[in-house]
PDB file of C-alpha atoms in Angstrom:
ATOM      1  CA  MET A 277      16.631  -3.020  12.151  1.00 65.00           C
ATOM      2  CA  LYS A 278      15.899  -6.744  12.078  1.00 70.00           C
ATOM      3  CA  TRP A 279      18.133  -7.277  15.110  1.00 70.00           C
ATOM      4  CA  ARG A 280      16.251  -4.614  17.031  1.00 74.00           C
ATOM      5  CA  ILE A 281      12.962  -6.244  16.173  1.00 74.00           C
ATOM      6  CA  ALA A 282      14.393  -9.621  17.160  1.00 74.00           C
ATOM      7  CA  SER A 283      15.585  -8.254  20.501  1.00 76.00           C
ATOM      8  CA  VAL A 284      12.183  -6.704  21.222  1.00 76.00           C
ATOM      9  CA  ALA A 285      10.506  -9.953  20.213  1.00 76.00           C
ATOM     10  CA  PHE A 286      12.800 -11.886  22.552  1.00 76.00           C
ATOM     11  CA  LEU A 287      12.108  -9.449  25.372  1.00 77.00           C
ATOM     12  CA  LEU A 288       8.347  -9.797  24.866  1.00 78.00           C
ATOM     13  CA  SER A 289       8.680 -13.573  24.759  1.00 78.00           C
ATOM     14  CA  VAL A 290      10.707 -13.692  27.948  1.00 77.00           C
ATOM     15  CA  MET A 291       8.145 -11.523  29.648  1.00 79.00           C
ATOM     16  CA  GLY A 292       5.285 -13.672  28.347  1.00 77.00           C
ATOM     17  CA  THR A 293       6.957 -16.906  29.366  1.00 76.00           C
ATOM     18  CA  GLY A 294       7.907 -15.469  32.743  1.00 76.00           C
ATOM     19  CA  PHE A 295       4.388 -14.268  33.453  1.00 76.00           C
ATOM     20  CA  THR A 296       2.976 -17.602  32.328  1.00 76.00           C
ATOM     21  CA  TRP A 297       5.380 -19.498  34.566  1.00 74.00           C
ATOM     22  CA  LEU A 298       4.681 -17.216  37.510  1.00 71.00           C
ATOM     23  CA  THR A 299       0.958 -17.654  36.990  1.00 74.00           C
ATOM     24  CA  LEU A 300       0.935 -21.410  36.470  1.00 73.00           C
ATOM     25  CA  GLN A 301       3.863 -22.460  38.662  1.00 73.00           C
ATOM     26  CA  ARG A 302       1.997 -22.830  41.921  1.00 75.00           C
ATOM     27  CA  PRO A 303      -1.044 -24.757  40.609  1.00 74.00           C
ATOM     28  CA  LEU A 304       1.131 -26.915  38.351  1.00 75.00           C
ATOM     29  CA  LEU A 305       3.542 -27.853  41.124  1.00 75.00           C
ATOM     30  CA  ALA A 306       0.632 -28.540  43.491  1.00 75.00           C
ATOM     31  CA  LEU A 307      -0.935 -30.887  40.937  1.00 74.00           C
ATOM     32  CA  LEU A 308       2.370 -32.659  40.433  1.00 73.00           C
ATOM     33  CA  GLU A 309       2.818 -33.017  44.200  1.00 74.00           C
ATOM     34  CA  VAL A 310      -0.652 -34.548  44.548  1.00 72.00           C
ATOM     35  CA  ALA A 311       0.112 -36.919  41.682  1.00 74.00           C
ATOM     36  CA  ARG A 312       3.461 -37.871  43.263  1.00 71.00           C
ATOM     37  CA  HIS A 313       1.813 -38.736  46.576  1.00 72.00           C
ATOM     38  CA  GLY A 314      -0.831 -40.799  44.828  1.00 72.00           C
ATOM     39  CA  ALA A 315       1.613 -42.677  42.612  1.00 70.00           C
ATOM     40  CA  VAL A 316       3.272 -45.837  43.873  1.00 72.00           C
ATOM     41  CA  GLN A 317       7.023 -45.756  43.524  1.00 77.00           C
ATOM     42  CA  GLY A 318       8.158 -47.843  40.554  1.00 74.00           C
ATOM     43  CA  SER A 319       4.729 -47.758  38.909  1.00 76.00           C
ATOM     44  CA  PRO A 320       4.154 -46.486  35.358  1.00 78.00           C
ATOM     45  CA  GLU A 321       2.403 -43.424  36.804  1.00 74.00           C
ATOM     46  CA  ALA A 322       5.508 -42.554  38.819  1.00 73.00           C
ATOM     47  CA  SER A 323       7.703 -42.774  35.728  1.00 77.00           C
ATOM     48  CA  VAL A 324       5.281 -40.566  33.760  1.00 77.00           C
ATOM     49  CA  LEU A 325       5.351 -38.094  36.616  1.00 75.00           C
ATOM     50  CA  ALA A 326       9.161 -38.098  36.661  1.00 76.00           C
ATOM     51  CA  ARG A 327       9.282 -37.539  32.888  1.00 79.00           C
ATOM     52  CA  THR A 328       6.756 -34.696  33.234  1.00 77.00           C
ATOM     53  CA  LEU A 329       8.847 -33.022  35.909  1.00 75.00           C
ATOM     54  CA  GLY A 330      11.973 -33.477  33.802  1.00 78.00           C
ATOM     55  CA  SER A 331      10.326 -32.039  30.705  1.00 79.00           C
ATOM     56  CA  LEU A 332       9.162 -28.799  32.350  1.00 76.00           C
ATOM     57  CA  PRO A 333      12.417 -26.875  31.613  1.00 77.00           C
ATOM     58  CA  PHE A 334      12.327 -28.090  28.000  1.00 82.00           C
ATOM     59  CA  LEU A 335       8.707 -27.028  27.637  1.00 79.00           C
ATOM     60  CA  LEU A 336       9.504 -23.596  29.065  1.00 77.00           C
ATOM     61  CA  VAL A 337      12.368 -23.160  26.569  1.00 78.00           C
ATOM     62  CA  LEU A 338      10.138 -24.367  23.738  1.00 82.00           C
ATOM     63  CA  ASP A 339       7.476 -21.881  24.842  1.00 79.00           C
ATOM     64  CA  LEU A 340      10.085 -19.118  24.872  1.00 77.00           C
ATOM     65  CA  VAL A 341      11.319 -19.999  21.371  1.00 79.00           C
ATOM     66  CA  LEU A 342       7.821 -20.228  19.913  1.00 81.00           C
ATOM     67  CA  LEU A 343       6.769 -16.940  21.499  1.00 81.00           C
ATOM     68  CA  THR A 344       9.957 -15.287  20.217  1.00 80.00           C
ATOM     69  CA  VAL A 345       9.330 -16.466  16.654  1.00 81.00           C
ATOM     70  CA  LEU A 346       5.684 -15.437  16.812  1.00 82.00           C
ATOM     71  CA  ALA A 347       6.476 -12.018  18.308  1.00 81.00           C
ATOM     72  CA  TYR A 348       9.229 -11.443  15.736  1.00 81.00           C
ATOM     73  CA  GLY A 349       6.878 -12.305  12.877  1.00 82.00           C
ATOM     74  CA  VAL A 350       4.152 -10.008  14.146  1.00 82.00           C
ATOM     75  CA  LEU A 351       6.548  -7.132  14.886  1.00 79.00           C
ATOM     76  CA  ASP A 352       8.317  -7.477  11.557  1.00 80.00           C
ATOM     77  CA  PHE A 353       5.027  -7.572   9.661  1.00 80.00           C
ATOM     78  CA  MET A 354       3.363  -4.734  11.576  1.00 77.00           C
ATOM     79  CA  VAL A 355       6.352  -2.455  12.205  1.00 78.00           C
ATOM     80  CA  GLY A 356       9.534  -3.625  10.489  1.00 79.00           C
ATOM     81  CA  ARG A 357       8.384  -3.833   6.892  1.00 80.00           C
ATOM     82  CA  PRO A 358       6.480  -0.531   6.896  1.00 79.00           C
ATOM     83  CA  LEU A 359       9.434   1.186   8.570  1.00 81.00           C
ATOM     84  CA  ARG A 360      11.852  -0.207   5.985  1.00 81.00           C
ATOM     85  CA  ARG A 361       9.587   1.032   3.163  1.00 82.00           C
ATOM     86  CA  THR A 362       9.360   4.430   4.861  1.00 82.00           C
ATOM     87  CA  GLU A 363      13.149   4.472   5.257  1.00 83.00           C
ATOM     88  CA  VAL A 364      13.542   3.941   1.493  1.00 85.00           C
ATOM     89  CA  VAL A 365      11.223   6.907   0.837  1.00 83.00           C
ATOM     90  CA  VAL A 366      13.179   9.108   3.265  1.00 84.00           C
ATOM     91  CA  GLU A 367      16.438   8.172   1.518  1.00 87.00           C
ATOM     92  CA  GLN A 368      14.892   9.053  -1.858  1.00 85.00           C
ATOM     93  CA  LEU A 369      13.748  12.418  -0.501  1.00 83.00           C
ATOM     94  CA  GLY A 370      17.251  12.959   0.864  1.00 83.00           C
ATOM     95  CA  ARG A 371      18.587  12.491  -2.680  1.00 84.00           C
ATOM     96  CA  LEU A 372      15.944  15.011  -3.876  1.00 81.00           C
ATOM     97  CA  GLU A 373      14.066  12.307  -5.755  1.00 81.00           C
ATOM     98  CA  LEU A 374      10.752  13.974  -5.088  1.00 78.00           C
ATOM     99  CA  ASP A 375       8.573  11.786  -7.278  1.00 79.00           C
ATOM    100  CA  VAL A 376       8.038   9.099  -4.616  1.00 78.00           C
ATOM    101  CA  SER A 377       5.021   7.196  -3.455  1.00 77.00           C
ATOM    102  CA  VAL A 378       4.732   6.730   0.278  1.00 74.00           C
ATOM    103  CA  PRO A 379       3.063   3.447   1.212  1.00 72.00           C
ATOM    104  CA  GLU A 380       0.181   3.521   3.675  1.00 74.00           C
ATOM    105  CA  SER A 381       0.600   1.447   6.831  1.00 69.00           C
ATOM    106  CA  PRO A 382      -1.974   0.110   9.249  1.00 66.00           C
ATOM    107  CA  GLY A 383      -0.556   1.614  12.466  1.00 68.00           C
ATOM    108  CA  PRO A 384      -1.758   5.076  13.509  1.00 75.00           C
ATOM    109  CA  LEU A 385       1.699   6.471  14.349  1.00 75.00           C
ATOM    110  CA  LEU A 386       3.404   5.101  11.269  1.00 77.00           C
ATOM    111  CA  SER A 387       0.565   6.166   8.980  1.00 79.00           C
ATOM    112  CA  ARG A 388       0.751   9.716  10.390  1.00 82.00           C
ATOM    113  CA  ILE A 389       4.499   9.761   9.716  1.00 82.00           C
ATOM    114  CA  GLN A 390       3.920   8.505   6.182  1.00 82.00           C
ATOM    115  CA  ARG A 391       1.204  11.113   5.529  1.00 83.00           C
ATOM    116  CA  ALA A 392       3.599  13.808   6.790  1.00 85.00           C
ATOM    117  CA  LEU A 393       6.273  12.490   4.415  1.00 83.00           C
ATOM    118  CA  SER A 394       3.775  12.626   1.542  1.00 83.00           C
ATOM    119  CA  ARG A 395       2.909  16.237   2.390  1.00 86.00           C
ATOM    120  CA  MET A 396       6.606  17.097   2.671  1.00 85.00           C
ATOM    121  CA  ALA A 397       7.352  15.518  -0.722  1.00 85.00           C
ATOM    122  CA  ALA A 398       4.469  17.457  -2.301  1.00 86.00           C
ATOM    123  CA  ALA A 399       5.648  20.715  -0.692  1.00 88.00           C
ATOM    124  CA  LEU A 400       9.205  20.076  -1.866  1.00 86.00           C
ATOM    125  CA  GLN A 401       7.973  19.381  -5.399  1.00 88.00           C
ATOM    126  CA  GLU A 402       5.955  22.604  -5.361  1.00 91.00           C
ATOM    127  CA  GLU A 403       8.929  24.570  -4.025  1.00 90.00           C
ATOM    128  CA  GLN A 404      11.199  23.021  -6.634  1.00 88.00           C
ATOM    129  CA  GLU A 405       8.739  23.998  -9.386  1.00 92.00           C
ATOM    130  CA  THR A 406       8.516  27.559  -8.009  1.00 94.00           C
ATOM    131  CA  THR A 407      12.311  27.783  -7.893  1.00 93.00           C
ATOM    132  CA  ARG A 408      12.542  26.488 -11.470  1.00 93.00           C
ATOM    133  CA  ARG A 409      10.029  29.109 -12.684  1.00 96.00           C
ATOM    134  CA  GLN A 410      11.894  31.847 -10.815  1.00 96.00           C
ATOM    135  CA  MET A 411      15.202  30.715 -12.332  1.00 96.00           C
ATOM    136  CA  GLU A 412      13.683  30.805 -15.813  1.00 96.00           C
ATOM    137  CA  ALA A 413      12.329  34.310 -15.153  1.00 95.00           C
ATOM    138  CA  LEU A 414      15.759  35.419 -13.885  1.00 96.00           C
ATOM    139  CA  ARG A 415      17.490  33.978 -16.956  1.00 96.00           C
ATOM    140  CA  ALA A 416      15.036  35.780 -19.231  1.00 95.00           C
ATOM    141  CA  ALA A 417      15.506  39.040 -17.287  1.00 95.00           C
ATOM    142  CA  ASN A 418      19.305  38.643 -17.461  1.00 95.00           C
ATOM    143  CA  ALA A 419      19.106  38.024 -21.196  1.00 95.00           C
ATOM    144  CA  ARG A 420      16.974  41.176 -21.656  1.00 95.00           C
ATOM    145  CA  LEU A 421      19.383  43.155 -19.468  1.00 94.00           C
ATOM    146  CA  ALA A 422      22.393  41.911 -21.434  1.00 94.00           C
ATOM    147  CA  GLN A 423      20.608  42.787 -24.679  1.00 93.00           C
ATOM    148  CA  ALA A 424      19.766  46.279 -23.381  1.00 92.00           C
ATOM    149  CA  GLN A 425      23.368  46.819 -22.233  1.00 92.00           C
ATOM    150  CA  THR A 426      24.681  45.706 -25.610  1.00 91.00           C
ATOM    151  CA  GLU A 427      22.286  48.036 -27.403  1.00 89.00           C
ATOM    152  CA  ALA A 428      23.208  50.901 -25.059  1.00 89.00           C
ATOM    153  CA  ARG A 429      26.937  50.356 -25.694  1.00 89.00           C
ATOM    154  CA  LEU A 430      26.408  50.179 -29.420  1.00 88.00           C
ATOM    155  CA  GLY A 431      24.116  53.209 -29.395  1.00 80.00           C
ATOM    156  CA  GLY A 432      26.448  55.134 -27.037  1.00 72.00           C
ATOM    157  CA  ALA A 433      29.522  54.342 -29.108  1.00 68.00           C
ATOM    158  CA  ALA A 434      27.813  55.454 -32.304  1.00 66.00           C
ATOM    159  CA  GLY A 435      26.614  58.641 -30.608  1.00 60.00           C
ATOM    160  CA  HIS A 436      30.053  59.326 -29.092  1.00 56.00           C
ATOM    161  CA  ARG A 437      31.918  59.043 -32.409  1.00 55.00           C
ATOM    162  CA  GLY A 438      29.419  61.106 -34.292  1.00 51.00           C
ATOM    163  CA  PRO A 439      30.103  64.498 -32.667  1.00 52.00           C
ATOM    164  CA  ALA A 440      33.851  63.980 -32.803  1.00 50.00           C
ATOM    165  CA  ARG A 441      33.696  63.742 -36.590  1.00 49.00           C
ATOM    166  CA  ARG A 442      31.409  66.728 -36.983  1.00 49.00           C
ATOM    167  CA  GLY A 443      33.321  68.996 -34.713  1.00 50.00           C
ATOM    168  CA  GLY A 444      36.547  68.593 -36.644  1.00 49.00           C
ATOM    169  CA  GLY A 445      38.650  67.907 -33.577  1.00 49.00           C
ATOM    170  CA  PRO A 446      41.671  69.856 -32.319  1.00 50.00           C
TER     171      PRO A 446
END
């Protein structure tokens, strides 16, 4: 998931840097052109201007890197960490470990998902408890039925032998 967040952060940074460059390119280049015309060739101002023009690509790359790191940090904090915690809860529910605590997150979508997971865990716990009670009731009913069948066999066998002895047989 971290790579996905990093790729989204990079995409956002590229877009931000691109929009910034598109917005500032024309005024920045116009200012540099005015400064170039006003600077005497070989003067310190001309060398500063040349260094400024040469550093523009570096500054754009630095801007891109800083925006990428910032976007990654924000995305990881706001989305990545809560999603990873939610993923752990989903895995626990998948293993039928129903006694889980779902963390609350700040985002509306993620918090709704986490509340739904909490409700699902509670419903699964309730259903598991109902199933356990039903199984106990079935075991008790089976035990009573087995006891009644045993008593019926014993009572039927005693009743079946009794008349054979009284009647004298063939």
